[in-house]
Amino acid sequence: MVLGNKLGINSDVELAREEERLTKARALELFERGLLDELEVGTFGGLAEIHGYLFQDVYDFAGHVRRENISKSGFRFAPSLYLEEALAAIDRMPQSTFGEVIEKYVEMNVAHPFREGNGRSMRIWLDQMLKHACGVVVDWSLVNKEDYLLAMERSPVKDVEIKALLKEALTDRVNDRQVYMKGIDASYRYEGYSTYSMEELL
């Protein structure tokens, strides 16, 4: 079953290609137009705005909390019935240190509030929190895909690994266009999207 989309596409391969192209173009707009600096930092509302902006051309559910129960690789994310409650609790979590920010990120990943596009939206959201709390962002191009995915898989039980992995990749080049663009490309590669590079969309 191909995910329902605004493009009328019935092929998974074609949908993935168009989704990558359209949402990467929107990710570039978020940076170029300074829209990220206008968002609420560290709240579900801010995350929903990022998701809504990225996926507005592809899905009707862009920016909206999912109503379905979803799982990935045998891991069941927060049941939709309790999602609103979970998101409210995450909003209340502190975000003033590196450790607190990563803990909040891990909890949001467990919640996985959207039908599709959670990881790509949340990594932008995470960088906004780190920028405000610590004056740094993650240079995602330095974070190995397999290491990251394994660390995130284990993070609900133990977050030491993901904290160490991301700490090694921090940079104070928080407004650097190249860091951002390479980071988006890396973020998409984690999810299996690598047809287009950000440079190609300029």
GROMACS .gro file of C-alpha atoms in nm:
model
  202
    1MET     CA    1   0.000   0.000   0.000
    2VAL     CA    2   0.146   0.334  -0.108
    3LEU     CA    3   0.094   0.610   0.148
    4GLY     CA    4  -0.187   0.844   0.041
    5ASN     CA    5  -0.037   1.161  -0.104
    6LYS     CA    6  -0.127   1.489  -0.272
    7LEU     CA    7   0.067   1.398  -0.584
    8GLY     CA    8  -0.156   1.108  -0.687
    9ILE     CA    9   0.146   0.877  -0.698
   10ASN     CA   10   0.084   0.502  -0.672
   11SER     CA   11   0.444   0.380  -0.677
   12ASP     CA   12   0.657   0.365  -0.360
   13VAL     CA   13   0.974   0.432  -0.558
   14GLU     CA   14   0.830   0.734  -0.738
   15LEU     CA   15   0.677   0.871  -0.418
   16ALA     CA   16   1.009   0.842  -0.233
   17ARG     CA   17   1.188   1.027  -0.514
   18GLU     CA   18   0.935   1.311  -0.533
   19GLU     CA   19   0.905   1.335  -0.155
   20GLU     CA   20   1.281   1.374  -0.126
   21ARG     CA   21   1.298   1.638  -0.399
   22LEU     CA   22   1.008   1.848  -0.270
   23THR     CA   23   1.088   1.828   0.101
   24LYS     CA   24   1.459   1.900   0.056
   25ALA     CA   25   1.364   2.212  -0.140
   26ARG     CA   26   1.142   2.312   0.155
   27ALA     CA   27   1.424   2.236   0.400
   28LEU     CA   28   1.645   2.477   0.207
   29GLU     CA   29   1.372   2.744   0.224
   30LEU     CA   30   1.349   2.700   0.602
   31PHE     CA   31   1.715   2.797   0.626
   32GLU     CA   32   1.738   3.058   0.349
   33ARG     CA   33   1.431   3.253   0.463
   34GLY     CA   34   1.529   3.247   0.831
   35LEU     CA   35   1.206   3.066   0.915
   36LEU     CA   36   1.376   2.834   1.165
   37ASP     CA   37   1.458   3.133   1.386
   38GLU     CA   38   1.088   3.223   1.407
   39LEU     CA   39   0.982   2.885   1.547
   40GLU     CA   40   0.905   2.793   1.905
   41VAL     CA   41   1.208   2.598   2.031
   42GLY     CA   42   1.171   2.256   2.190
   43THR     CA   43   0.793   2.227   2.179
   44PHE     CA   44   0.570   1.996   1.980
   45GLY     CA   45   0.419   2.310   1.826
   46GLY     CA   46   0.759   2.406   1.683
   47LEU     CA   47   0.819   2.051   1.558
   48ALA     CA   48   0.475   2.042   1.395
   49GLU     CA   49   0.558   2.365   1.210
   50ILE     CA   50   0.882   2.213   1.078
   51HIS     CA   51   0.702   1.897   0.969
   52GLY     CA   52   0.415   2.094   0.819
   53TYR     CA   53   0.652   2.311   0.617
   54LEU     CA   54   0.867   2.024   0.492
   55PHE     CA   55   0.583   1.796   0.386
   56GLN     CA   56   0.316   2.049   0.282
   57ASP     CA   57   0.345   1.959  -0.088
   58VAL     CA   58   0.325   1.583  -0.034
   59TYR     CA   59   0.087   1.485   0.247
   60ASP     CA   60  -0.243   1.614   0.383
   61PHE     CA   61  -0.128   1.509   0.732
   62ALA     CA   62   0.176   1.742   0.724
   63GLY     CA   63   0.212   1.899   1.070
   64HIS     CA   64  -0.072   1.693   1.221
   65VAL     CA   65  -0.054   1.433   1.497
   66ARG     CA   66  -0.103   1.081   1.365
   67ARG     CA   67  -0.419   0.884   1.444
   68GLU     CA   68  -0.265   0.549   1.350
   69ASN     CA   69  -0.049   0.321   1.565
   70ILE     CA   70   0.289   0.273   1.399
   71SER     CA   71   0.599   0.060   1.450
   72LYS     CA   72   0.944   0.020   1.292
   73SER     CA   73   1.175  -0.283   1.304
   74GLY     CA   74   0.955  -0.440   1.572
   75PHE     CA   75   0.953  -0.128   1.794
   76ARG     CA   76   0.607   0.012   1.866
   77PHE     CA   77   0.596   0.389   1.903
   78ALA     CA   78   0.363   0.562   2.149
   79PRO     CA   79   0.000   0.449   2.101
   80SER     CA   80  -0.204   0.718   1.925
   81LEU     CA   81  -0.457   0.708   2.210
   82TYR     CA   82  -0.198   0.850   2.452
   83LEU     CA   83  -0.003   1.065   2.209
   84GLU     CA   84  -0.145   1.406   2.308
   85GLU     CA   85  -0.067   1.333   2.673
   86ALA     CA   86   0.285   1.217   2.586
   87LEU     CA   87   0.354   1.527   2.377
   88ALA     CA   88   0.236   1.756   2.657
   89ALA     CA   89   0.475   1.578   2.895
   90ILE     CA   90   0.763   1.617   2.647
   91ASP     CA   91   0.687   1.989   2.614
   92ARG     CA   92   0.741   2.021   2.990
   93MET     CA   93   1.082   1.852   2.985
   94PRO     CA   94   1.381   2.084   3.051
   95GLN     CA   95   1.613   2.176   2.762
   96SER     CA   96   1.887   2.395   2.908
   97THR     CA   97   2.186   2.154   2.882
   98PHE     CA   98   2.317   1.919   2.615
   99GLY     CA   99   2.206   1.618   2.819
  100GLU     CA  100   1.855   1.751   2.871
  101VAL     CA  101   1.815   1.835   2.502
  102ILE     CA  102   1.916   1.483   2.393
  103GLU     CA  103   1.683   1.328   2.652
  104LYS     CA  104   1.397   1.535   2.515
  105TYR     CA  105   1.488   1.432   2.161
  106VAL     CA  106   1.489   1.064   2.259
  107GLU     CA  107   1.143   1.096   2.416
  108MET     CA  108   1.006   1.270   2.108
  109ASN     CA  109   1.146   0.988   1.895
  110VAL     CA  110   0.961   0.734   2.110
  111ALA     CA  111   0.644   0.939   2.060
  112HIS     CA  112   0.696   0.956   1.680
  113PRO     CA  113   0.401   1.196   1.644
  114PHE     CA  114   0.361   1.192   1.265
  115ARG     CA  115   0.250   0.928   1.016
  116GLU     CA  116   0.574   0.975   0.816
  117GLY     CA  117   0.878   1.205   0.822
  118ASN     CA  118   0.947   1.201   1.198
  119GLY     CA  119   1.325   1.158   1.193
  120ARG     CA  120   1.394   1.420   0.929
  121SER     CA  121   1.179   1.680   1.109
  122MET     CA  122   1.310   1.593   1.455
  123ARG     CA  123   1.677   1.632   1.365
  124ILE     CA  124   1.610   1.992   1.255
  125TRP     CA  125   1.410   2.041   1.578
  126LEU     CA  126   1.699   1.897   1.782
  127ASP     CA  127   1.949   2.136   1.623
  128GLN     CA  128   1.727   2.432   1.708
  129MET     CA  129   1.725   2.326   2.074
  130LEU     CA  130   2.102   2.276   2.080
  131LYS     CA  131   2.157   2.611   1.912
  132HIS     CA  132   1.950   2.793   2.174
  133ALA     CA  133   2.073   2.599   2.478
  134CYS     CA  134   2.440   2.547   2.395
  135GLY     CA  135   2.532   2.756   2.090
  136VAL     CA  136   2.606   2.443   1.885
  137VAL     CA  137   2.440   2.215   1.628
  138VAL     CA  138   2.516   1.860   1.516
  139ASP     CA  139   2.725   1.829   1.201
  140TRP     CA  140   2.522   1.532   1.078
  141SER     CA  141   2.768   1.465   0.795
  142LEU     CA  142   3.008   1.342   1.066
  143VAL     CA  143   2.758   1.096   1.218
  144ASN     CA  144   2.778   0.744   1.073
  145LYS     CA  145   2.438   0.612   0.963
  146GLU     CA  146   2.468   0.264   1.118
  147ASP     CA  147   2.609   0.398   1.446
  148TYR     CA  148   2.330   0.654   1.467
  149LEU     CA  149   2.048   0.410   1.391
  150LEU     CA  150   2.179   0.156   1.644
  151ALA     CA  151   2.223   0.421   1.913
  152MET     CA  152   1.870   0.555   1.852
  153GLU     CA  153   1.729   0.202   1.864
  154ARG     CA  154   1.885   0.152   2.208
  155SER     CA  155   1.818   0.507   2.333
  156PRO     CA  156   1.478   0.442   2.500
  157VAL     CA  157   1.655   0.202   2.738
  158LYS     CA  158   1.995   0.372   2.758
  159ASP     CA  159   2.079   0.711   2.604
  160VAL     CA  160   2.453   0.715   2.687
  161GLU     CA  161   2.545   0.594   2.338
  162ILE     CA  162   2.347   0.853   2.141
  163LYS     CA  163   2.472   1.130   2.371
  164ALA     CA  164   2.835   1.029   2.313
  165LEU     CA  165   2.787   0.991   1.939
  166LEU     CA  166   2.626   1.332   1.890
  167LYS     CA  167   2.860   1.509   2.131
  168GLU     CA  168   3.154   1.412   1.908
  169ALA     CA  169   2.986   1.574   1.606
  170LEU     CA  170   2.896   1.913   1.755
  171THR     CA  171   3.000   2.234   1.583
  172ASP     CA  172   2.961   2.600   1.676
  173ARG     CA  173   2.902   2.687   1.307
  174VAL     CA  174   2.531   2.721   1.384
  175ASN     CA  175   2.443   2.946   1.090
  176ASP     CA  176   2.672   2.785   0.833
  177ARG     CA  177   2.486   2.705   0.513
  178GLN     CA  178   2.717   2.419   0.415
  179VAL     CA  179   2.687   2.253   0.756
  180TYR     CA  180   2.309   2.276   0.728
  181MET     CA  181   2.290   2.146   0.372
  182LYS     CA  182   2.531   1.856   0.430
  183GLY     CA  183   2.336   1.781   0.746
  184ILE     CA  184   2.005   1.759   0.561
  185ASP     CA  185   2.159   1.522   0.305
  186ALA     CA  186   2.296   1.302   0.585
  187SER     CA  187   1.965   1.311   0.773
  188TYR     CA  188   1.783   1.191   0.463
  189ARG     CA  189   2.039   0.915   0.401
  190TYR     CA  190   1.959   0.771   0.746
  191GLU     CA  191   1.606   0.713   0.616
  192GLY     CA  192   1.717   0.575   0.277
  193TYR     CA  193   1.666   0.893   0.070
  194SER     CA  194   1.972   0.972  -0.143
  195THR     CA  195   1.854   1.044  -0.499
  196TYR     CA  196   1.909   1.421  -0.478
  197SER     CA  197   2.169   1.630  -0.298
  198MET     CA  198   2.085   1.972  -0.157
  199GLU     CA  199   2.335   2.126  -0.401
  200GLU     CA  200   2.137   1.988  -0.694
  201LEU     CA  201   1.824   2.168  -0.578
  202LEU     CA  202   1.979   2.514  -0.583
   0.00000   0.00000   0.00000
